[in-house]
Amino acid sequence: MPRPTSSSTLGSLVLIAVVIGGSGASFAYTAGWLSPDQLTPTRLVAALAPPSGPVAGHRRNHAKGICFTGSFEANGAGLALSKAQVFQKGSYPVIGRFNLGVPDPMAVDGAARVRGIGVQIATPDGQEWRMAMINPPFFPVASPQAFYALLVASGKKDDPNAMKNFAAVHPEIGAFGAWAGSAPFTESYAEERFNSLDSFTFTDGLGADHVVRWSLVPAAQAVSVSKDDLAKRSNDFLEQEITQRVAAGPQRWTMTVTVAEQGDPTADPSKAWPDGRRTVDVGTLVASKIVAEPDGPCREINYDPTVLPSGIHTSDDPFPSARSAAYAVSYDRRTAEAAAYPTHGGAPQ
Amino acid sequence: MNRIGGRFTGTQRVLHWGMAVGILAMLFIGVGMVSTVTTSYLALVSIHKPLGVAILVLVVLRIAVRLRSGTPPLPVDLPAPVKLGATLSHYVLYLLMIAMPLLGWGMLSAAAYPIELFPGVFLPAILPQSDSLHTLLWNLHRALAFVFFAVILLHIAAGLFHALVRRDGVFQSMAGGSIPDEPSVSTAAE
Ligand code: HEM
Ligand code: HEM
């Protein structure tokens, strides 16, 4: 069988090897395998883990929580900002989750500084709006990279300078520290104001964009509890309290949307917007039933803040993208470990 | 004799090269998106889903075309095990073109995520929420992605081998260009 001369064959084989090797290398580069310092979702999630390691089967952050069901009662006013069906006057089903901003599902309720809520609202057009909000008025840091650096620094318990060095580079942490040190603790999830912190873009029916943040403002009067008093409460007092309170009657929060003005720091959740911004009350979140998490409907929901209906999309805030990537990793992990977190009714499906 | 008869039809060639670009893009987008927390994460995910579904639609079309138009025969002098390898690897490629998008669609369904292809356009869930199904499909989507890339590299290497070393017209049957009808002549010329 005639064949090309061996030297041209060799050249061809080298060329083929270069093409294949180059493709493999660019694939590895794209996958980040050649950049050990790149902040990947996996590294971000790993940094959340407590010193004893992540708790199998549970969320990698905000691990302790309790489910609720209820509704979102839209008053129609939100249509001025977004065409999403969720703002049309009406009642839409909600699956939510009250939670503590810690990676330990056995955490003591009174010890957690940050309390959160996950909310999923479903509308008849088949769309969903998922959100995960917390009670501080601003986020500790200005970027996902800074959040990672904060997790790394606060994990270095044996290095007294780690946090000092971090604060020198990220002075915005000071405001959060001041809030954490001075804000009163309430006795109930029902008394918390939860804030989106991140900004999002609402698009109205005419196609105009409005960059907004929103809050859930509690109807219940806040009763503050002293630190000493908190220490005496049972480990799960927040969960017990909300279970009893909701059993006695539905709990409500007004959803207030704040519209940014030109020049407001829309990309930086560590900075509150100035007072006096236009706000629109768009409806009421109602929690009408509490269900424990192991068998609850919120357990398998990833409250990914980028699950948005048409009429809402992400803004220039860099957090939602990082959160979406990290929450997916957390979800992939915890669902793979579901056997470690049995339901009360038996083994998970 | 080396020369093979015939070529793939124009439709087949357009489908082949269009999908080749699409699939390679999907593989790079896939590994790229899961390794970043920047805003390109959301941008890449929003390309990954519709492009993946487009590949599913195209592969169905492509298989139908292939059943109708057939394929040109491989050179008769290609050793039988190599022919078998070629045939099998092509089946594996078709299987992956079907499996990867279905796994992606299935795993998002099993995770109860809304699957938005374009603003306001959603795919229906094809599975109920299930931790175990999600985990199975997710592991498969990930593992088979690497198998896919490996088989594609092998396929490219083989194609180039036909083009540059064997010069037997197999490459041209898909690429176009003149089929070297007398390889012994060109060989002798070198
Ligand atoms: C880059 C920054 C952040 C990272 C890496 C991060 C990470 C995480 C992770 C891994 C989870 C668990 C997700 C799951 O398994 O379903 C989670 C849950 C949560 N996060 Fe974040 N987070 C970030 C920023 C924020 C911000 C800015 C807020 C609030 C404005 C927030 C509020 C919450 C809440 C309320 C939950 C619990 C949701 C639920 O009940 O499932 N997070 N976070
Ligand atoms: C030809 C078709 C496809 C190819 C070649 C492909 C390839 C990939 C690759 C290489 C990854 C990264 C795996 C890793 O490193 O972890 C990935 C991830 C992913 N793919 Fe695909 N994919 C395809 C179709 C789809 C479709 C149709 C969907 C959805 C409708 C989809 C959804 C996803 C999602 C959500 C992830 C991220 C998974 C996670 O880590 O949570 N894929 N894909």
XYZ file of C-alpha atoms and ligand atoms in Angstrom:
625
model
C 0.000 0.000 0.000
C 1.595 3.323 -0.991
C 2.093 5.731 1.865
C 3.547 9.257 2.109
C 7.231 9.490 2.893
C 8.120 9.063 6.526
C 9.317 12.637 7.044
C 6.038 14.150 5.872
C 4.184 11.528 7.944
C 6.163 12.582 10.973
C 5.354 16.231 10.297
C 1.679 15.387 9.962
C 1.667 13.393 13.174
C 3.340 16.249 15.022
C 0.739 18.630 13.631
C -2.068 16.320 14.784
C -0.495 16.037 18.235
C -0.249 19.821 18.468
C -3.897 20.277 17.486
C -5.100 17.684 19.985
C -2.750 18.805 22.763
C -3.665 22.443 22.197
C -7.376 21.651 22.341
C -6.927 19.725 25.553
C -4.869 22.515 27.086
C -7.369 25.230 26.183
C -10.161 23.068 27.627
C -8.200 22.696 30.872
C -7.539 26.423 30.896
C -11.226 27.239 30.360
C -12.157 24.839 33.152
C -9.843 26.781 35.475
C -7.643 23.753 36.130
C -4.546 25.771 35.302
C -5.511 28.724 37.531
C -5.365 27.575 41.152
C -6.047 31.141 42.367
C -9.246 31.680 40.385
C -12.293 32.150 42.614
C -14.530 29.265 41.601
C -18.002 28.525 43.005
C -16.551 25.391 44.600
C -13.877 27.383 46.450
C -16.406 29.965 47.550
C -18.671 27.269 48.975
C -15.775 25.422 50.596
C -14.814 28.634 52.411
C -18.264 28.754 54.053
C -17.694 25.469 55.858
C -17.274 25.528 59.645
C -13.929 24.270 61.050
C -15.418 20.802 61.500
C -16.345 20.684 57.791
C -19.676 21.037 56.017
C -22.686 19.212 57.442
C -23.771 16.562 54.935
C -27.253 16.908 53.489
C -27.692 20.518 54.597
C -27.373 23.900 52.919
C -23.763 25.099 52.957
C -24.888 28.384 54.472
C -28.112 29.394 56.205
C -28.175 25.716 57.128
C -30.689 25.935 59.954
C -34.182 26.732 58.816
C -37.869 25.983 58.975
C -40.378 25.952 56.101
C -43.554 27.952 55.748
C -46.304 28.177 53.191
C -48.539 31.123 52.500
C -49.170 33.664 49.809
C -48.119 36.921 48.296
C -51.040 39.343 48.078
C -50.119 41.790 45.333
C -51.910 45.132 45.431
C -51.192 46.040 41.806
C -48.949 49.024 42.584
C -45.819 47.133 41.520
C -46.948 47.237 37.880
C -45.690 50.809 37.806
C -42.176 49.332 38.084
C -42.357 45.841 36.586
C -44.629 44.050 34.180
C -44.110 40.733 36.023
C -47.401 38.958 36.649
C -46.534 38.701 40.334
C -47.349 42.425 40.653
C -50.833 42.149 39.168
C -53.416 42.471 41.880
C -54.028 38.960 43.170
C -52.916 36.204 45.499
C -50.034 33.916 44.558
C -48.803 30.817 46.429
C -45.577 31.023 48.412
C -43.164 28.427 49.734
C -40.713 30.037 52.120
C -38.048 29.316 54.677
C -36.968 31.178 57.812
C -33.308 30.612 58.516
C -30.147 31.583 60.375
C -27.100 32.892 58.510
C -24.772 30.165 59.709
C -23.447 26.962 58.127
C -24.438 24.778 61.102
C -27.945 23.235 61.106
C -27.664 22.653 64.879
C -26.829 26.298 65.639
C -28.275 27.962 68.738
C -31.001 30.361 67.586
C -30.061 33.147 69.973
C -26.410 33.147 68.897
C -26.906 33.885 65.200
C -26.562 37.548 64.339
C -27.946 37.243 60.817
C -31.455 35.940 60.224
C -32.807 35.261 56.769
C -35.819 34.329 54.711
C -36.167 32.433 51.444
C -39.292 33.137 49.405
C -40.586 31.488 46.247
C -43.655 33.017 44.621
C -45.360 31.136 41.778
C -47.640 32.855 39.281
C -50.284 31.405 36.925
C -48.089 32.128 33.872
C -45.833 29.315 35.118
C -43.074 31.668 36.245
C -41.382 31.909 39.636
C -39.670 34.555 41.664
C -37.177 33.278 44.194
C -35.388 35.471 46.674
C -33.147 35.031 49.710
C -33.006 38.055 52.000
C -31.405 38.893 55.350
C -32.028 41.248 58.252
C -28.921 43.496 58.213
C -29.482 46.809 56.374
C -26.404 46.256 54.162
C -24.005 43.444 53.284
C -20.631 43.206 55.094
C -18.551 43.555 51.926
C -18.691 45.113 48.475
C -17.865 42.184 46.178
C -18.015 38.376 46.043
C -14.199 38.315 46.033
C -14.197 40.359 49.246
C -16.769 37.982 50.737
C -14.437 35.082 50.006
C -11.532 36.982 51.571
C -13.731 37.668 54.617
C -14.564 33.961 54.985
C -10.891 33.046 54.705
C -9.815 35.729 57.201
C -12.508 34.890 59.745
C -11.547 31.223 59.428
C -8.005 31.978 60.611
C -8.829 31.807 64.304
C -5.187 31.421 65.293
C -4.069 34.556 63.443
C -5.068 37.619 65.503
C -4.146 39.931 62.619
C -6.188 38.179 59.936
C -9.331 40.228 60.531
C -7.369 43.433 61.109
C -5.599 42.986 57.799
C -8.890 42.229 56.106
C -10.520 45.366 57.509
C -7.586 47.456 56.335
C -8.256 46.399 52.749
C -12.055 46.292 53.073
C -13.025 49.208 55.322
C -16.714 48.719 54.422
C -16.770 45.872 56.955
C -16.729 48.543 59.697
C -20.348 49.546 59.119
C -21.460 45.949 59.351
C -19.458 45.493 62.553
C -21.182 48.520 64.026
C -24.598 47.157 63.066
C -23.791 43.705 64.458
C -22.637 45.234 67.738
C -25.523 47.596 68.289
C -28.680 46.401 66.506
C -31.187 44.878 68.926
C -32.132 41.222 68.628
C -35.837 40.553 68.208
C -37.684 37.611 69.698
C -39.247 36.413 66.439
C -38.767 35.850 62.738
C -42.142 37.595 62.423
C -40.580 40.807 63.791
C -37.666 40.943 61.389
C -37.291 43.240 58.447
C -35.649 41.266 55.642
C -33.745 43.081 52.885
C -32.782 42.054 49.363
C -29.552 44.094 49.718
C -28.689 43.222 46.148
C -30.196 45.413 43.466
C -32.177 44.087 40.522
C -33.683 45.703 37.457
C -37.452 45.921 37.078
C -38.812 46.493 33.579
C -42.241 48.078 33.332
C -44.910 47.557 30.683
C -43.517 50.414 28.582
C -40.064 48.855 28.556
C -38.484 51.322 30.989
C -35.949 49.911 33.464
C -35.878 50.744 37.182
C -33.021 49.562 39.389
C -34.465 48.590 42.754
C -33.902 46.887 46.077
C -36.734 45.617 48.206
C -37.529 44.758 51.798
C -40.102 42.749 53.699
C -41.271 45.004 56.515
C -42.932 43.111 59.368
C -46.469 43.929 60.479
C -45.608 42.656 63.948
C -44.164 45.156 66.404
C -40.512 44.337 67.141
C -39.786 43.388 70.744
C -36.100 43.477 71.495
C -34.450 40.932 73.721
C -31.272 41.567 75.685
C -28.219 39.390 75.125
C -28.568 37.925 78.631
C -32.169 37.071 78.017
C -31.290 35.515 74.640
C -28.743 33.261 76.289
C -31.488 31.832 78.494
C -33.761 30.926 75.586
C -33.865 27.361 74.284
C -31.667 26.420 71.326
C -34.612 26.395 68.940
C -36.655 29.212 70.427
C -37.069 31.057 67.131
C -38.449 27.965 65.426
C -40.772 27.194 68.346
C -41.914 30.787 68.558
C -42.732 31.137 64.849
C -44.544 27.784 64.861
C -46.794 28.900 67.721
C -47.270 32.389 66.376
C -48.290 31.287 62.901
C -50.561 28.587 64.360
C -52.321 31.379 66.236
C -52.685 33.520 63.113
C -50.986 34.279 59.785
C -47.984 36.632 59.936
C -47.489 39.461 57.464
C -44.780 41.569 55.904
C -45.236 44.459 53.486
C -43.007 44.234 50.432
C -41.523 47.678 49.882
C -39.584 48.355 46.701
C -37.015 51.198 46.747
C -36.075 52.783 43.424
C -32.475 53.908 42.851
C -31.648 57.347 41.550
C -28.838 58.296 39.214
C -25.504 57.744 40.930
C -26.748 55.446 43.708
C -24.361 52.532 44.425
C -26.465 49.887 42.651
C -23.495 47.516 42.271
C -22.484 47.574 45.936
C -24.790 45.962 48.523
C -22.494 47.101 51.345
C -23.752 50.663 50.778
C -27.275 51.692 51.702
C -28.931 54.139 49.331
C -29.565 57.648 50.625
C -32.850 58.361 52.381
C -35.681 59.901 50.438
C -35.717 57.456 47.554
C -39.068 56.666 45.999
C -40.600 53.559 47.578
C -43.582 51.556 46.378
C -45.487 49.094 48.578
C -46.311 46.303 46.152
C -48.084 43.772 48.339
C -48.058 41.612 51.443
C -46.236 38.384 52.180
C -48.396 36.117 54.343
C -46.983 33.126 56.232
C -49.898 30.903 57.168
C -48.438 27.495 57.958
C -45.137 26.266 59.405
C -43.650 22.898 58.417
C -40.463 21.410 59.859
C -37.656 21.309 57.289
C -36.956 17.552 57.029
C -40.379 16.939 55.442
C -41.086 20.508 54.423
C -41.654 21.843 50.910
C -38.779 24.346 51.201
C -36.176 21.693 51.797
C -35.556 20.942 48.133
C -35.814 24.509 46.890
C -32.687 26.360 45.935
C -33.586 29.973 46.695
C -31.354 31.111 43.865
C -31.863 34.889 43.619
C -31.487 34.789 39.836
C -34.675 32.764 39.371
C -36.710 35.753 38.251
C -39.934 36.239 36.286
C -40.041 38.192 33.017
C -40.062 41.818 34.103
C -37.218 41.409 36.596
C -33.578 40.798 35.739
C -30.177 41.162 37.321
C -28.554 44.602 37.559
C -24.875 45.602 37.672
C -24.682 44.119 41.192
C -22.049 41.343 40.936
C -23.482 39.284 43.812
C -26.486 37.539 42.241
C -24.270 35.816 39.661
C -21.818 34.636 42.336
C -24.694 33.567 44.565
C -26.377 31.617 41.773
C -23.133 29.762 41.044
C -22.489 29.051 44.736
C -26.078 28.053 45.591
C -26.009 25.536 42.714
C -22.880 23.922 44.137
C -24.488 23.828 47.586
C -27.645 22.328 46.109
C -25.715 19.727 44.103
C -23.833 18.690 47.233
C -26.690 18.562 49.678
C -29.062 16.703 47.382
C -26.336 14.134 46.677
C -26.019 13.697 50.448
C -29.764 13.527 51.121
C -29.410 10.160 52.854
C -27.454 11.917 55.629
C -30.502 14.083 56.366
C -33.451 11.699 56.586
C -37.028 12.901 56.406
C -39.240 12.145 59.378
C -41.454 10.127 57.079
C -38.596 7.784 56.092
C -35.751 7.752 53.622
C -35.717 10.593 51.090
C -36.894 9.665 47.629
C -7.106 0.947 -3.800
C -7.419 3.899 -1.492
C -9.996 6.084 -3.039
C -13.407 6.057 -1.491
C -16.558 6.760 -3.391
C -18.925 9.613 -2.652
C -19.375 12.331 -0.128
C -21.806 13.297 2.536
C -24.647 15.387 1.151
C -24.558 19.165 1.468
C -27.196 19.046 4.201
C -25.146 16.503 6.118
C -22.000 18.594 5.831
C -23.708 21.767 6.971
C -25.218 19.895 9.925
C -21.886 18.298 10.763
C -19.819 21.481 10.841
C -22.509 23.615 12.411
C -23.039 21.120 15.182
C -19.296 20.594 15.602
C -18.874 24.268 16.397
C -21.963 24.203 18.633
C -20.915 21.142 20.602
C -17.347 22.301 21.144
C -18.733 25.640 22.271
C -21.087 23.819 24.680
C -18.221 21.877 26.213
C -16.090 24.980 26.709
C -19.036 27.032 27.967
C -19.963 24.197 30.352
C -16.594 23.885 32.058
C -16.064 27.641 31.883
C -19.329 28.553 33.563
C -18.970 26.158 36.494
C -15.550 27.605 37.290
C -16.457 31.282 37.611
C -18.457 33.445 40.004
C -18.287 36.564 37.844
C -21.259 37.854 35.876
C -20.111 35.714 32.958
C -21.548 32.794 34.951
C -25.102 33.937 34.294
C -24.295 34.940 30.720
C -22.760 31.553 29.929
C -25.608 29.629 31.575
C -28.065 31.603 29.470
C -26.242 30.478 26.312
C -25.674 26.906 27.514
C -29.355 26.046 27.855
C -30.770 27.210 24.494
C -27.687 26.100 22.544
C -27.898 22.656 24.178
C -31.553 22.344 23.235
C -30.757 23.501 19.694
C -28.249 20.646 19.481
C -30.929 18.185 20.581
C -33.249 19.416 17.823
C -30.461 19.345 15.233
C -29.291 15.839 16.108
C -32.798 14.488 15.576
C -32.830 16.157 12.181
C -29.337 14.892 11.484
C -30.156 11.283 12.272
C -33.223 11.486 10.048
C -31.087 12.838 7.208
C -28.485 10.153 7.764
C -31.104 7.402 7.662
C -32.320 8.802 4.355
C -29.016 9.722 2.701
C -26.724 7.121 4.240
C -22.951 7.558 4.473
C -20.201 7.091 1.910
C -18.349 3.807 2.433
C -15.021 3.819 4.250
C -11.922 2.942 2.188
C -11.757 -0.795 1.544
C -8.166 -0.996 2.717
C -8.982 0.353 6.167
C -8.286 -2.530 8.575
C -11.483 -4.105 9.944
C -10.825 -3.186 13.622
C -10.254 0.444 12.623
C -13.504 0.432 10.630
C -15.321 -1.016 13.614
C -13.740 1.638 15.834
C -14.834 4.371 13.437
C -18.398 3.075 13.268
C -18.661 2.606 17.022
C -17.178 6.010 17.807
C -19.721 7.609 15.482
C -22.550 5.857 17.306
C -21.092 7.041 20.617
C -21.018 10.610 19.281
C -24.666 10.454 18.199
C -25.639 8.937 21.522
C -23.876 11.740 23.409
C -25.451 14.412 21.219
C -28.836 13.062 22.297
C -27.934 12.208 25.886
C -26.180 15.415 26.953
C -29.074 17.819 26.323
C -31.597 15.345 27.760
C -29.461 14.936 30.887
C -29.161 18.707 31.257
C -32.893 19.159 30.822
C -33.632 16.235 33.126
C -31.324 17.355 35.911
C -32.747 20.871 35.955
C -36.244 19.368 36.043
C -35.283 17.063 38.919
C -33.941 20.108 40.786
C -37.249 21.960 40.265
C -35.548 24.907 38.568
C -37.551 26.796 35.986
C -35.721 26.172 32.684
C -35.660 29.476 30.840
C -34.359 29.237 27.281
C -35.043 32.809 26.225
C -36.576 35.646 28.199
C -40.059 34.420 29.054
C -39.692 31.111 27.154
C -39.538 28.072 29.403
C -39.054 24.354 28.859
C -41.516 22.153 30.742
C -40.130 19.855 33.446
C -39.640 16.308 32.164
C -39.128 14.832 35.634
C -40.519 15.472 39.104
C -38.226 16.954 41.773
C -36.025 14.172 43.102
C -32.737 14.329 44.974
C -31.569 10.941 43.772
C -32.496 11.551 40.111
C -30.905 14.985 40.203
C -27.693 13.534 41.576
C -27.620 10.693 39.058
C -28.284 12.925 36.046
C -25.928 15.631 37.255
C -23.092 13.129 37.716
C -23.798 11.698 34.256
C -23.963 15.131 32.610
C -20.602 15.962 34.098
C -18.875 12.616 33.469
C -20.230 12.213 29.936
C -19.142 15.758 29.101
C -15.560 14.647 29.591
C -16.150 11.424 27.669
C -17.687 13.551 24.896
C -14.654 15.814 24.732
C -12.287 12.826 24.698
C -14.193 11.096 21.879
C -14.294 14.364 19.919
C -10.515 14.732 20.252
C -10.104 11.180 19.028
C -12.468 11.938 16.164
C -10.512 15.071 15.203
C -7.230 13.153 15.395
C -8.646 10.426 13.163
C -10.034 12.969 10.705
C -6.682 14.703 10.470
C -4.943 11.369 10.092
C -7.146 10.620 7.086
C -6.508 14.091 5.679
C -2.779 14.392 6.265
C -1.376 10.907 6.482
C -3.662 8.483 4.689
C -4.998 11.088 2.235
C -7.750 8.671 1.368
C -10.609 11.097 0.799
C -12.384 10.319 4.076
C -11.723 13.810 5.388
C -12.853 15.425 2.127
C -16.046 13.384 2.134
C -17.156 15.614 5.005
C -14.984 18.682 4.488
C -15.430 19.207 0.787
C -12.434 19.969 -1.419
C -11.163 17.658 -4.119
C -10.854 14.043 -3.195
C -7.320 12.828 -3.896
C -8.249 10.119 -6.379
C -4.755 8.745 -6.859
C -2.935 8.999 -3.541
C -0.007 7.002 -4.872
C 0.731 9.837 -7.311
C 0.832 12.529 -4.673
C 2.934 10.252 -2.525
C 5.408 9.704 -5.248
C 5.645 13.434 -5.823
C 7.033 14.001 -2.312
C -21.137 35.858 47.459
C -21.914 35.965 48.485
C -22.759 34.840 49.012
C -22.504 33.494 49.059
C -21.261 32.760 48.577
C -23.644 32.840 49.652
C -23.765 31.474 49.860
C -24.926 30.815 50.229
C -25.167 29.398 50.141
C -24.158 28.370 49.652
C -26.432 29.147 50.554
C -27.157 27.798 50.604
C -27.926 27.581 49.282
C -28.682 26.267 49.183
O -28.102 25.183 49.410
O -29.876 26.271 48.805
C -26.998 30.422 50.931
C -28.272 30.606 51.411
C -28.803 31.843 51.712
N -28.238 33.086 51.488
Fe -26.429 33.437 50.713
N -24.578 33.792 49.949
C -24.082 35.022 49.574
C -24.705 36.248 49.674
C -25.941 36.444 50.230
C -26.618 37.710 50.326
C -26.116 39.037 49.762
C -27.809 37.463 50.960
C -28.927 38.384 51.324
C -29.190 39.508 50.833
C -27.875 36.050 51.256
C -28.922 35.407 51.885
C -29.098 34.044 51.950
C -30.256 33.412 52.524
C -31.458 34.104 53.158
C -30.077 32.032 52.349
C -31.025 30.918 52.760
C -31.975 30.622 51.640
C -32.716 29.363 51.933
O -33.534 29.370 52.846
O -32.472 28.372 51.241
N -26.734 35.459 50.789
N -26.058 31.427 50.706
C -24.614 19.041 23.701
C -25.160 19.332 24.809
C -24.441 19.683 26.090
C -23.105 19.640 26.401
C -21.954 19.206 25.543
C -22.989 20.102 27.769
C -21.790 20.204 28.469
C -21.656 20.612 29.772
C -20.436 20.698 30.506
C -19.051 20.391 29.949
C -20.711 21.116 31.760
C -19.733 21.334 32.907
C -19.660 20.095 33.742
C -18.751 20.271 34.935
O -17.561 20.516 34.741
O -19.254 20.176 36.068
C -22.139 21.319 31.838
C -22.807 21.760 32.953
C -24.158 22.080 32.962
N -25.060 21.879 31.932
Fe -24.644 21.144 30.105
N -24.236 20.419 28.261
C -25.152 20.189 27.257
C -26.512 20.421 27.306
C -27.170 21.014 28.365
C -28.570 21.373 28.374
C -29.539 21.207 27.218
C -28.826 21.907 29.611
C -30.110 22.455 30.169
C -31.224 22.647 29.550
C -27.597 21.890 30.361
C -27.451 22.351 31.649
C -26.273 22.355 32.351
C -26.162 22.879 33.699
C -27.275 23.508 34.536
C -24.828 22.694 34.089
C -24.210 23.073 35.434
C -24.412 21.909 36.358
C -24.009 22.193 37.792
O -22.824 22.125 38.082
O -24.891 22.443 38.615
N -26.609 21.327 29.583
N -22.689 21.001 30.612
